[in-house]
Protein backbone atom coordinates (compact mmCIF):
# COMPACT_ATOMS: atom_id res chain seq x y z
CA UNK A 1 0.00 0.00 0.00
CA UNK A 2 1.27 3.44 -0.89
CA UNK A 3 2.81 5.46 1.89
CA UNK A 4 0.82 8.49 2.92
CA UNK A 5 1.93 11.67 4.62
CA UNK A 6 0.90 10.21 7.95
CA UNK A 7 3.33 7.35 7.37
CA UNK A 8 6.16 9.82 6.88
CA UNK A 9 5.24 11.51 10.14
CA UNK A 10 5.32 8.11 11.82
CA UNK A 11 8.67 7.37 10.23
CA UNK A 12 9.98 10.53 11.91
CA UNK A 13 8.51 9.47 15.25
CA UNK A 14 10.28 6.12 14.99
CA UNK A 15 13.54 8.08 14.77
CA UNK A 16 12.86 10.14 17.90
CA UNK A 17 15.81 8.73 19.80
CA UNK A 18 18.12 9.10 16.78
CA UNK A 19 17.08 12.76 16.57
CA UNK A 20 17.76 13.27 20.27
CA UNK A 21 21.13 11.52 20.12
CA UNK A 22 22.16 13.55 17.08
CA UNK A 23 21.03 16.83 18.56
CA UNK A 24 22.74 16.20 21.92
CA UNK A 25 25.95 15.10 20.32
CA UNK A 26 26.20 18.28 18.27
CA UNK A 27 25.15 20.32 21.31
CA UNK A 28 27.86 18.71 23.44
CA UNK A 29 30.55 19.49 20.83
CA UNK A 30 29.79 23.07 19.85
CA UNK A 31 31.91 24.32 16.98
CA UNK A 32 31.76 27.91 15.73
CA UNK A 33 31.31 28.84 12.07
CA UNK A 34 34.26 27.90 9.90
CA UNK A 35 35.29 25.27 12.40
CA UNK A 36 32.41 22.77 12.26
CA UNK A 37 34.48 19.82 11.12
CA UNK A 38 33.30 17.22 13.61
CA UNK A 39 29.68 18.28 13.28
CA UNK A 40 29.82 18.09 9.47
CA UNK A 41 31.55 14.71 9.67
CA UNK A 42 28.90 13.42 12.04
CA UNK A 43 26.15 14.30 9.58
CA UNK A 44 28.11 12.89 6.66
CA UNK A 45 28.46 9.61 8.52
CA UNK A 46 24.85 9.51 9.62
CA UNK A 47 23.44 10.14 6.15
CA UNK A 48 26.07 8.06 4.37
CA UNK A 49 25.10 5.17 6.65
CA UNK A 50 21.47 5.64 5.63
CA UNK A 51 22.33 5.15 1.98
CA UNK A 52 22.72 8.77 0.87
CA UNK A 53 25.46 9.68 -1.57
CA UNK A 54 27.74 12.31 -0.01
CA UNK A 55 28.92 15.11 -2.28
CA UNK A 56 31.61 17.37 -0.84
CA UNK A 57 32.79 20.75 -2.04
CA UNK A 58 36.56 20.95 -2.37
CA UNK A 59 36.68 24.66 -1.47
CA UNK A 60 34.64 24.28 1.70
CA UNK A 61 35.75 21.62 4.12
CA UNK A 62 32.60 21.68 6.24
CA UNK A 63 30.00 21.92 3.47
CA UNK A 64 28.40 19.00 1.67
CA UNK A 65 25.17 17.58 0.50
CA UNK A 66 23.80 14.08 0.97
CA UNK A 67 21.60 12.90 -1.86
CA UNK A 68 19.16 10.11 -2.48
CA UNK A 69 16.87 9.37 -5.42
CA UNK A 70 16.83 10.43 -9.03
CA UNK A 71 14.95 12.79 -11.24
CA UNK A 72 12.81 15.80 -10.49
CA UNK A 73 11.86 17.55 -8.36
CA UNK A 74 15.07 17.92 -6.40
CA UNK A 75 14.27 19.03 -2.86
CA UNK A 76 16.94 20.66 -0.73
CA UNK A 77 16.47 20.32 3.02
CA UNK A 78 18.76 22.89 4.62
CA UNK A 79 20.75 21.82 7.67
CA UNK A 80 23.09 23.88 9.84
CA UNK A 81 25.33 22.99 12.75
CA UNK A 82 27.47 25.95 13.79
CA UNK A 83 27.53 27.25 17.36
CA UNK A 84 28.11 30.73 18.78
CA UNK A 85 31.18 31.99 20.63
CA UNK A 86 30.89 32.48 24.37
CA UNK A 87 27.46 30.87 24.76
CA UNK A 88 28.50 27.67 26.50
CA UNK A 89 25.79 26.74 28.99
CA UNK A 90 24.57 23.74 30.96
CA UNK A 91 20.92 22.67 30.97
CA UNK A 92 20.13 24.70 34.06
CA UNK A 93 18.07 27.77 34.93
CA UNK A 94 21.02 29.90 35.96
CA UNK A 95 23.94 31.10 33.92
CA UNK A 96 26.41 28.23 34.21
CA UNK A 97 28.72 27.57 31.28
CA UNK A 98 29.94 24.04 30.61
CA UNK A 99 33.27 25.75 29.91
CA UNK A 100 33.74 29.46 30.55
CA UNK A 101 34.14 31.51 27.38
CA UNK A 102 33.60 28.54 25.11
CA UNK A 103 31.00 28.27 22.34
CA UNK A 104 27.46 27.02 22.78
CA UNK A 105 24.39 26.29 20.69
CA UNK A 106 22.53 29.48 21.56
CA UNK A 107 20.81 29.49 18.17
CA UNK A 108 19.79 25.82 18.39
CA UNK A 109 21.58 24.76 15.20
CA UNK A 110 22.10 21.37 16.83
CA UNK A 111 18.31 21.00 16.68
CA UNK A 112 18.17 22.55 13.23
CA UNK A 113 20.68 20.11 11.76
CA UNK A 114 19.25 17.07 13.54
CA UNK A 115 15.63 17.70 12.46
CA UNK A 116 16.69 18.45 8.89
CA UNK A 117 18.67 15.20 8.76
CA UNK A 118 15.91 13.08 10.30
CA UNK A 119 13.40 14.68 7.93
CA UNK A 120 15.67 13.89 4.98
CA UNK A 121 16.06 10.27 6.09
CA UNK A 122 12.28 9.82 6.36
CA UNK A 123 11.82 11.35 2.91
CA UNK A 124 14.50 9.03 1.53
CA UNK A 125 12.66 6.02 2.95
CA UNK A 126 9.53 7.26 1.27
CA UNK A 127 11.20 7.66 -2.14
CA UNK A 128 12.75 4.24 -1.71
CA UNK A 129 9.46 2.56 -0.82
CA UNK A 130 7.45 4.24 -3.57
CA UNK A 131 10.05 4.21 -6.31
CA UNK A 132 8.80 7.55 -7.62
CA UNK A 133 10.75 10.17 -9.49
CA UNK A 134 12.31 12.67 -7.16
CA UNK A 135 15.50 13.48 -5.30
CA UNK A 136 16.04 14.53 -1.73
CA UNK A 137 19.14 16.27 -0.49
CA UNK A 138 20.24 17.18 2.99
CA UNK A 139 22.47 20.23 2.76
CA UNK A 140 25.19 20.50 5.34
CA UNK A 141 25.53 24.28 5.49
CA UNK A 142 28.36 25.67 7.64
CA UNK A 143 28.98 29.24 8.82
CA UNK A 144 25.37 30.37 9.08
CA UNK A 145 26.23 32.60 12.01
CA UNK A 146 28.86 34.26 9.86
CA UNK A 147 26.11 34.76 7.25
CA UNK A 148 28.47 33.37 4.66
CA UNK A 149 28.18 29.57 4.28
CA UNK A 150 25.29 29.33 1.86
CA UNK A 151 26.46 32.39 -0.05
CA UNK A 152 29.71 30.56 -0.76
CA UNK A 153 27.90 27.29 -1.49
CA UNK A 154 25.81 29.11 -4.11
CA UNK A 155 28.99 30.60 -5.53
CA UNK A 156 30.44 27.09 -5.83
CA UNK A 157 27.28 25.91 -7.63
CA UNK A 158 26.24 23.46 -4.94
CA UNK A 159 22.54 24.27 -5.38
CA UNK A 160 22.48 24.58 -9.16
CA UNK A 161 20.07 21.78 -10.00
CA UNK A 162 17.72 22.09 -7.01
CA UNK A 163 14.04 22.95 -7.38
CA UNK A 164 12.71 23.73 -3.89
CA UNK A 165 14.31 24.43 -0.53
CA UNK A 166 12.82 23.62 2.86
CA UNK A 167 14.20 25.33 5.93
CA UNK A 168 13.25 25.64 9.55
CA UNK A 169 14.59 27.31 12.66
CA UNK A 170 14.05 26.76 16.39
CA UNK A 171 12.03 29.59 17.93
CA UNK A 172 9.45 30.45 20.54
CA UNK A 173 6.54 30.01 18.13
CA UNK A 174 4.96 27.55 15.72
CA UNK A 175 4.74 29.66 12.62
CA UNK A 176 5.60 30.16 8.98
CA UNK A 177 7.54 33.03 7.45
CA UNK A 178 6.60 33.92 3.88
CA UNK A 179 9.23 36.61 3.94
CA UNK A 180 11.80 37.70 6.41
CA UNK A 181 15.47 38.15 7.22
CA UNK A 182 17.14 41.49 6.89
CA UNK A 183 19.70 41.77 4.14
CA UNK A 184 23.10 42.23 5.71
CA UNK A 185 26.77 42.87 5.20
CA UNK A 186 29.80 42.52 7.39
CA UNK A 187 32.77 44.86 7.14
CA UNK A 188 36.04 45.39 8.98
CA UNK A 189 37.55 48.86 9.37
CA UNK A 190 41.19 49.19 10.28
CA UNK A 191 42.99 52.40 11.09
CA UNK A 192 46.72 52.88 11.09
CA UNK A 193 48.23 55.78 13.01
CA UNK A 194 51.61 56.45 14.61
CA UNK A 195 52.69 55.42 18.08
CA UNK A 196 54.43 57.75 20.48
CA UNK A 197 54.87 58.28 24.19
CA UNK A 198 51.42 59.51 25.23
CA UNK A 199 52.87 61.94 27.80
CA UNK A 200 56.46 62.63 26.65
CA UNK A 201 55.62 63.32 22.98
CA UNK A 202 51.87 63.16 22.34
CA UNK A 203 52.24 65.60 19.46
CA UNK A 204 54.15 62.97 17.51
CA UNK A 205 51.45 60.35 17.86
CA UNK A 206 48.40 59.82 15.68
CA UNK A 207 45.87 57.62 17.42
CA UNK A 208 44.15 54.89 15.47
CA UNK A 209 41.87 54.42 18.46
CA UNK A 210 40.71 58.03 18.16
CA UNK A 211 39.75 57.26 14.60
CA UNK A 212 37.71 54.22 15.68
CA UNK A 213 35.94 56.26 18.34
CA UNK A 214 35.20 59.17 15.99
CA UNK A 215 34.00 56.77 13.34
CA UNK A 216 31.61 55.13 15.79
CA UNK A 217 30.30 58.53 16.88
CA UNK A 218 29.74 59.45 13.24
CA UNK A 219 27.89 56.21 12.55
CA UNK A 220 25.74 56.73 15.62
CA UNK A 221 24.66 60.09 14.17
CA UNK A 222 24.04 58.41 10.81
CA UNK A 223 21.44 56.13 12.39
CA UNK A 224 18.89 58.91 12.42
CA UNK A 225 19.15 59.30 8.66
CA UNK A 226 18.89 55.80 7.32
CA UNK A 227 15.81 53.71 6.69
CA UNK A 228 14.13 53.16 10.05
CA UNK A 229 14.32 49.37 9.83
CA UNK A 230 18.08 49.34 9.41
CA UNK A 231 20.25 47.91 12.11
CA UNK A 232 23.89 48.85 12.50
CA UNK A 233 26.03 47.19 15.15
CA UNK A 234 29.71 46.98 15.85
CA UNK A 235 32.38 45.67 18.15
CA UNK A 236 35.95 46.65 18.60
CA UNK A 237 38.64 44.35 19.88
CA UNK A 238 41.79 46.24 19.10
CA UNK A 239 42.51 49.58 20.68
CA UNK A 240 46.19 49.65 21.43
CA UNK A 241 48.34 48.18 24.15
CA UNK A 242 48.57 50.57 27.10
CA UNK A 243 47.39 54.12 27.82
CA UNK A 244 50.91 55.49 27.69
CA UNK A 245 51.41 54.40 24.08
CA UNK A 246 49.45 56.27 21.41
CA UNK A 247 47.65 53.37 19.68
CA UNK A 248 49.10 52.88 16.21
CA UNK A 249 46.52 50.29 15.18
CA UNK A 250 42.83 49.95 15.95
CA UNK A 251 39.83 48.56 14.22
CA UNK A 252 36.16 47.82 14.39
CA UNK A 253 33.84 45.21 12.95
CA UNK A 254 30.46 46.28 11.65
CA UNK A 255 27.27 44.50 10.67
CA UNK A 256 24.82 46.50 8.61
CA UNK A 257 21.31 45.19 8.08
CA UNK A 258 18.25 46.53 6.30
CA UNK A 259 15.13 45.17 4.62
CA UNK A 260 16.72 45.19 1.15
CA UNK A 261 20.26 44.53 0.04
CA UNK A 262 20.21 47.80 -1.94
CA UNK A 263 19.72 49.69 1.37
CA UNK A 264 22.57 47.78 2.97
CA UNK A 265 24.90 48.75 0.18
CA UNK A 266 23.84 52.37 0.39
CA UNK A 267 24.40 52.51 4.17
CA UNK A 268 27.74 50.80 3.83
CA UNK A 269 28.87 53.42 1.32
CA UNK A 270 27.97 56.14 3.80
CA UNK A 271 29.76 54.36 6.65
CA UNK A 272 32.81 54.20 4.45
CA UNK A 273 32.69 57.96 4.04
CA UNK A 274 32.48 58.33 7.81
CA UNK A 275 35.55 56.11 8.19
CA UNK A 276 37.40 58.29 5.69
CA UNK A 277 36.29 61.35 7.63
CA UNK A 278 37.56 59.86 10.87
CA UNK A 279 40.89 59.11 9.21
CA UNK A 280 41.09 62.69 7.94
CA UNK A 281 40.37 64.11 11.38
CA UNK A 282 42.98 61.99 13.09
CA UNK A 283 45.60 61.91 10.32
CA UNK A 284 45.44 58.16 10.21
CA UNK A 285 44.77 55.79 7.34
CA UNK A 286 41.65 53.71 6.99
CA UNK A 287 41.38 50.28 5.39
CA UNK A 288 38.00 48.79 4.68
CA UNK A 289 37.38 45.12 4.09
CA UNK A 290 33.89 44.03 3.14
CA UNK A 291 33.63 40.44 4.28
CA UNK A 292 30.35 39.20 2.85
CA UNK A 293 26.72 40.02 2.56
CA UNK A 294 23.45 38.21 2.22
CA UNK A 295 20.02 39.04 0.92
CA UNK A 296 16.62 39.28 2.46
CA UNK A 297 14.20 36.45 1.76
CA UNK A 298 12.18 36.62 -1.44
CA UNK A 299 8.59 36.24 -0.35
CA UNK A 300 6.45 33.37 -1.55
CA UNK A 301 2.92 33.17 -0.21
CA UNK A 302 2.00 30.00 -2.09
CA UNK A 303 4.90 28.21 -0.45
CA UNK A 304 4.00 29.75 2.91
CA UNK A 305 0.46 28.40 2.54
CA UNK A 306 1.73 24.91 1.80
CA UNK A 307 4.10 25.01 4.77
CA UNK A 308 1.34 26.27 7.04
CA UNK A 309 -1.02 23.51 5.92
CA UNK A 310 1.70 21.04 6.82
CA UNK A 311 2.07 22.55 10.26
CA UNK A 312 -1.62 21.88 10.76
CA UNK A 313 -1.19 18.26 9.74
CA UNK A 314 1.92 17.53 11.81
CA UNK A 315 2.06 17.02 15.56
CA UNK A 316 3.16 20.20 17.27
CA UNK A 317 5.28 19.92 20.40
CA UNK A 318 3.44 19.17 23.64
CA UNK A 319 5.35 19.77 26.85
CA UNK A 320 4.91 17.79 30.06
CA UNK A 321 4.82 19.22 33.58
CA UNK A 322 8.53 18.86 34.19
CA UNK A 323 9.40 20.60 30.92
CA UNK A 324 6.87 23.35 31.58
CA UNK A 325 8.36 23.86 35.00
CA UNK A 326 11.88 24.14 33.61
CA UNK A 327 10.63 26.52 30.91
CA UNK A 328 9.00 28.65 33.64
CA UNK A 329 12.26 28.84 35.52
CA UNK A 330 14.07 29.95 32.35
CA UNK A 331 11.39 32.59 31.79
CA UNK A 332 12.02 33.71 35.37
CA UNK A 333 15.49 34.85 34.29
CA UNK A 334 14.15 37.47 31.87
CA UNK A 335 12.11 40.49 32.86
CA UNK A 336 8.44 39.89 33.58
CA UNK A 337 7.42 42.55 31.07
CA UNK A 338 9.45 40.94 28.26
CA UNK A 339 8.03 37.51 29.05
CA UNK A 340 4.46 38.76 29.15
CA UNK A 341 4.88 40.65 25.92
CA UNK A 342 6.19 37.53 24.16
CA UNK A 343 3.50 35.30 25.67
CA UNK A 344 0.87 37.69 24.37
CA UNK A 345 2.48 37.90 20.94
CA UNK A 346 2.67 34.12 20.60
CA UNK A 347 -0.68 33.61 22.29
CA UNK A 348 0.69 31.04 24.74
CA UNK A 349 -2.35 31.34 27.02
CA UNK A 350 -0.13 32.09 29.97
CA UNK A 351 2.17 29.13 29.41
CA UNK A 352 5.91 29.58 29.19
CA UNK A 353 6.06 27.63 25.90
CA UNK A 354 3.93 28.04 22.80
CA UNK A 355 1.74 24.99 22.25
CA UNK A 356 -0.65 26.05 19.56
CA UNK A 357 -0.19 26.77 15.89
CA UNK A 358 0.27 30.52 15.61
CA UNK A 359 -1.73 32.69 13.31
CA UNK A 360 -0.98 32.35 9.61
CA UNK A 361 -0.12 36.05 9.36
CA UNK A 362 1.91 36.41 12.54
CA UNK A 363 5.06 36.89 10.47
CA UNK A 364 3.69 40.25 9.35
CA UNK A 365 3.55 41.66 12.87
CA UNK A 366 6.50 39.64 14.11
CA UNK A 367 8.99 39.91 11.24
CA UNK A 368 12.27 38.03 11.22
CA UNK A 369 14.69 40.85 11.88
CA UNK A 370 17.75 38.68 12.08
CA UNK A 371 19.60 37.87 8.89
CA UNK A 372 20.45 34.54 7.37
CA UNK A 373 22.46 33.35 4.42
CA UNK A 374 19.30 31.33 3.66
CA UNK A 375 17.97 34.59 2.23
CA UNK A 376 20.23 34.05 -0.77
CA UNK A 377 18.82 30.56 -1.29
CA UNK A 378 15.34 32.05 -1.67
CA UNK A 379 16.56 34.01 -4.68
CA UNK A 380 17.76 30.97 -6.61
CA UNK A 381 14.81 28.66 -5.83
CA UNK A 382 11.60 28.88 -3.81
CA UNK A 383 12.31 28.44 -0.10
CA UNK A 384 9.99 28.15 2.88
CA UNK A 385 10.82 28.81 6.53
CA UNK A 386 8.95 27.25 9.42
CA UNK A 387 9.69 27.65 13.09
CA UNK A 388 8.61 25.49 15.99
CA UNK A 389 8.41 26.09 19.69
CA UNK A 390 11.82 25.13 21.07
CA UNK A 391 12.48 27.69 23.78
CA UNK A 392 10.20 29.71 26.02
CA UNK A 393 8.41 32.84 24.88
CA UNK A 394 10.52 35.74 26.13
CA UNK A 395 13.81 33.89 25.67
CA UNK A 396 15.71 35.30 22.69
CA UNK A 397 18.06 33.29 20.50
CA UNK A 398 21.78 33.90 21.06
CA UNK A 399 21.38 33.73 24.84
CA UNK A 400 22.49 31.22 27.46
CA UNK A 401 18.82 30.43 28.09
CA UNK A 402 18.41 29.39 24.44
CA UNK A 403 21.53 27.19 24.71
CA UNK A 404 19.98 25.50 27.75
CA UNK A 405 16.66 24.88 26.00
CA UNK A 406 18.42 23.59 22.88
CA UNK A 407 20.25 21.00 24.96
CA UNK A 408 17.19 19.28 26.39
CA UNK A 409 13.77 17.94 25.52
CA UNK A 410 12.24 21.42 25.17
CA UNK A 411 14.16 21.97 21.97
CA UNK A 412 14.13 18.31 20.93
CA UNK A 413 10.35 18.19 20.96
CA UNK A 414 10.22 21.24 18.72
CA UNK A 415 12.80 19.61 16.45
CA UNK A 416 10.80 16.38 16.17
CA UNK A 417 7.79 18.39 15.13
CA UNK A 418 9.88 20.30 12.59
CA UNK A 419 11.13 17.04 11.09
CA UNK A 420 7.51 15.94 10.58
CA UNK A 421 6.61 19.24 8.96
CA UNK A 422 9.61 18.95 6.63
CA UNK A 423 8.52 15.49 5.48
CA UNK A 424 4.96 16.70 4.90
CA UNK A 425 6.10 19.60 2.75
CA UNK A 426 8.37 17.29 0.74
CA UNK A 427 5.52 14.80 0.33
CA UNK A 428 3.30 17.51 -1.15
CA UNK A 429 6.03 18.81 -3.42
CA UNK A 430 6.54 15.32 -4.87
CA UNK A 431 2.85 14.55 -5.21
CA UNK A 432 1.14 17.80 -6.03
CA UNK A 433 2.10 19.36 -9.37
CA UNK A 434 -0.54 22.06 -8.81
CA UNK A 435 1.32 23.23 -5.69
CA UNK A 436 4.67 23.13 -7.41
CA UNK A 437 3.24 25.17 -10.24
CA UNK A 438 1.73 27.80 -7.94
CA UNK A 439 4.94 28.18 -5.95
CA UNK A 440 7.10 28.41 -9.07
CA UNK A 441 4.81 30.89 -10.78
CA UNK A 442 5.01 33.19 -7.77
CA UNK A 443 8.75 32.67 -7.49
CA UNK A 444 9.33 33.60 -11.13
CA UNK A 445 7.15 36.69 -10.86
CA UNK A 446 8.88 37.93 -7.72
CA UNK A 447 12.33 37.17 -8.99
CA UNK A 448 11.74 38.95 -12.28
CA UNK A 449 10.56 42.04 -10.41
CA UNK A 450 13.56 42.03 -8.07
CA UNK A 451 16.51 44.40 -8.27
CA UNK A 452 19.54 42.22 -8.96
CA UNK A 453 21.32 40.99 -5.85
CA UNK A 454 24.90 41.69 -6.64
CA UNK A 455 24.87 44.71 -8.90
CA UNK A 456 27.95 46.85 -8.52
ZN1 LIG B 1 21.80 32.69 15.13
ZN1 LIG C 1 20.17 30.41 13.83
Short mmCIF file of C-alpha atoms in Angstrom, two decimals, residues 78-80 107 109 112 144-145 147 150-151 165-171 175-185 229-231 256-264 293-300 363-364 366-379 381-388 397-398 450:
data_model
loop_
_atom_site.label_atom_id
_atom_site.label_comp_id
_atom_site.label_asym_id
_atom_site.label_seq_id
_atom_site.Cartn_x
_atom_site.Cartn_y
_atom_site.Cartn_z
CA UNK A 78 18.76 22.89 4.62
CA UNK A 79 20.75 21.82 7.67
CA UNK A 80 23.09 23.88 9.84
CA UNK A 107 20.81 29.49 18.17
CA UNK A 109 21.58 24.76 15.20
CA UNK A 112 18.17 22.55 13.23
CA UNK A 144 25.37 30.37 9.08
CA UNK A 145 26.23 32.60 12.01
CA UNK A 147 26.11 34.76 7.25
CA UNK A 150 25.29 29.33 1.86
CA UNK A 151 26.46 32.39 -0.05
CA UNK A 165 14.31 24.43 -0.53
CA UNK A 166 12.82 23.62 2.86
CA UNK A 167 14.20 25.33 5.93
CA UNK A 168 13.25 25.64 9.55
CA UNK A 169 14.59 27.31 12.66
CA UNK A 170 14.05 26.76 16.39
CA UNK A 171 12.03 29.59 17.93
CA UNK A 175 4.74 29.66 12.62
CA UNK A 176 5.60 30.16 8.98
CA UNK A 177 7.54 33.03 7.45
CA UNK A 178 6.60 33.92 3.88
CA UNK A 179 9.23 36.61 3.94
CA UNK A 180 11.80 37.70 6.41
CA UNK A 181 15.47 38.15 7.22
CA UNK A 182 17.14 41.49 6.89
CA UNK A 183 19.70 41.77 4.14
CA UNK A 184 23.10 42.23 5.71
CA UNK A 185 26.77 42.87 5.20
CA UNK A 229 14.32 49.37 9.83
CA UNK A 230 18.08 49.34 9.41
CA UNK A 231 20.25 47.91 12.11
CA UNK A 256 24.82 46.50 8.61
CA UNK A 257 21.31 45.19 8.08
CA UNK A 258 18.25 46.53 6.30
CA UNK A 259 15.13 45.17 4.62
CA UNK A 260 16.72 45.19 1.15
CA UNK A 261 20.26 44.53 0.04
CA UNK A 262 20.21 47.80 -1.94
CA UNK A 263 19.72 49.69 1.37
CA UNK A 264 22.57 47.78 2.97
CA UNK A 293 26.72 40.02 2.56
CA UNK A 294 23.45 38.21 2.22
CA UNK A 295 20.02 39.04 0.92
CA UNK A 296 16.62 39.28 2.46
CA UNK A 297 14.20 36.45 1.76
CA UNK A 298 12.18 36.62 -1.44
CA UNK A 299 8.59 36.24 -0.35
CA UNK A 300 6.45 33.37 -1.55
CA UNK A 363 5.06 36.89 10.47
CA UNK A 364 3.69 40.25 9.35
CA UNK A 366 6.50 39.64 14.11
CA UNK A 367 8.99 39.91 11.24
CA UNK A 368 12.27 38.03 11.22
CA UNK A 369 14.69 40.85 11.88
CA UNK A 370 17.75 38.68 12.08
CA UNK A 371 19.60 37.87 8.89
CA UNK A 372 20.45 34.54 7.37
CA UNK A 373 22.46 33.35 4.42
CA UNK A 374 19.30 31.33 3.66
CA UNK A 375 17.97 34.59 2.23
CA UNK A 376 20.23 34.05 -0.77
CA UNK A 377 18.82 30.56 -1.29
CA UNK A 378 15.34 32.05 -1.67
CA UNK A 379 16.56 34.01 -4.68
CA UNK A 381 14.81 28.66 -5.83
CA UNK A 382 11.60 28.88 -3.81
CA UNK A 383 12.31 28.44 -0.10
CA UNK A 384 9.99 28.15 2.88
CA UNK A 385 10.82 28.81 6.53
CA UNK A 386 8.95 27.25 9.42
CA UNK A 387 9.69 27.65 13.09
CA UNK A 388 8.61 25.49 15.99
CA UNK A 397 18.06 33.29 20.50
CA UNK A 398 21.78 33.90 21.06
CA UNK A 450 13.56 42.03 -8.07
#
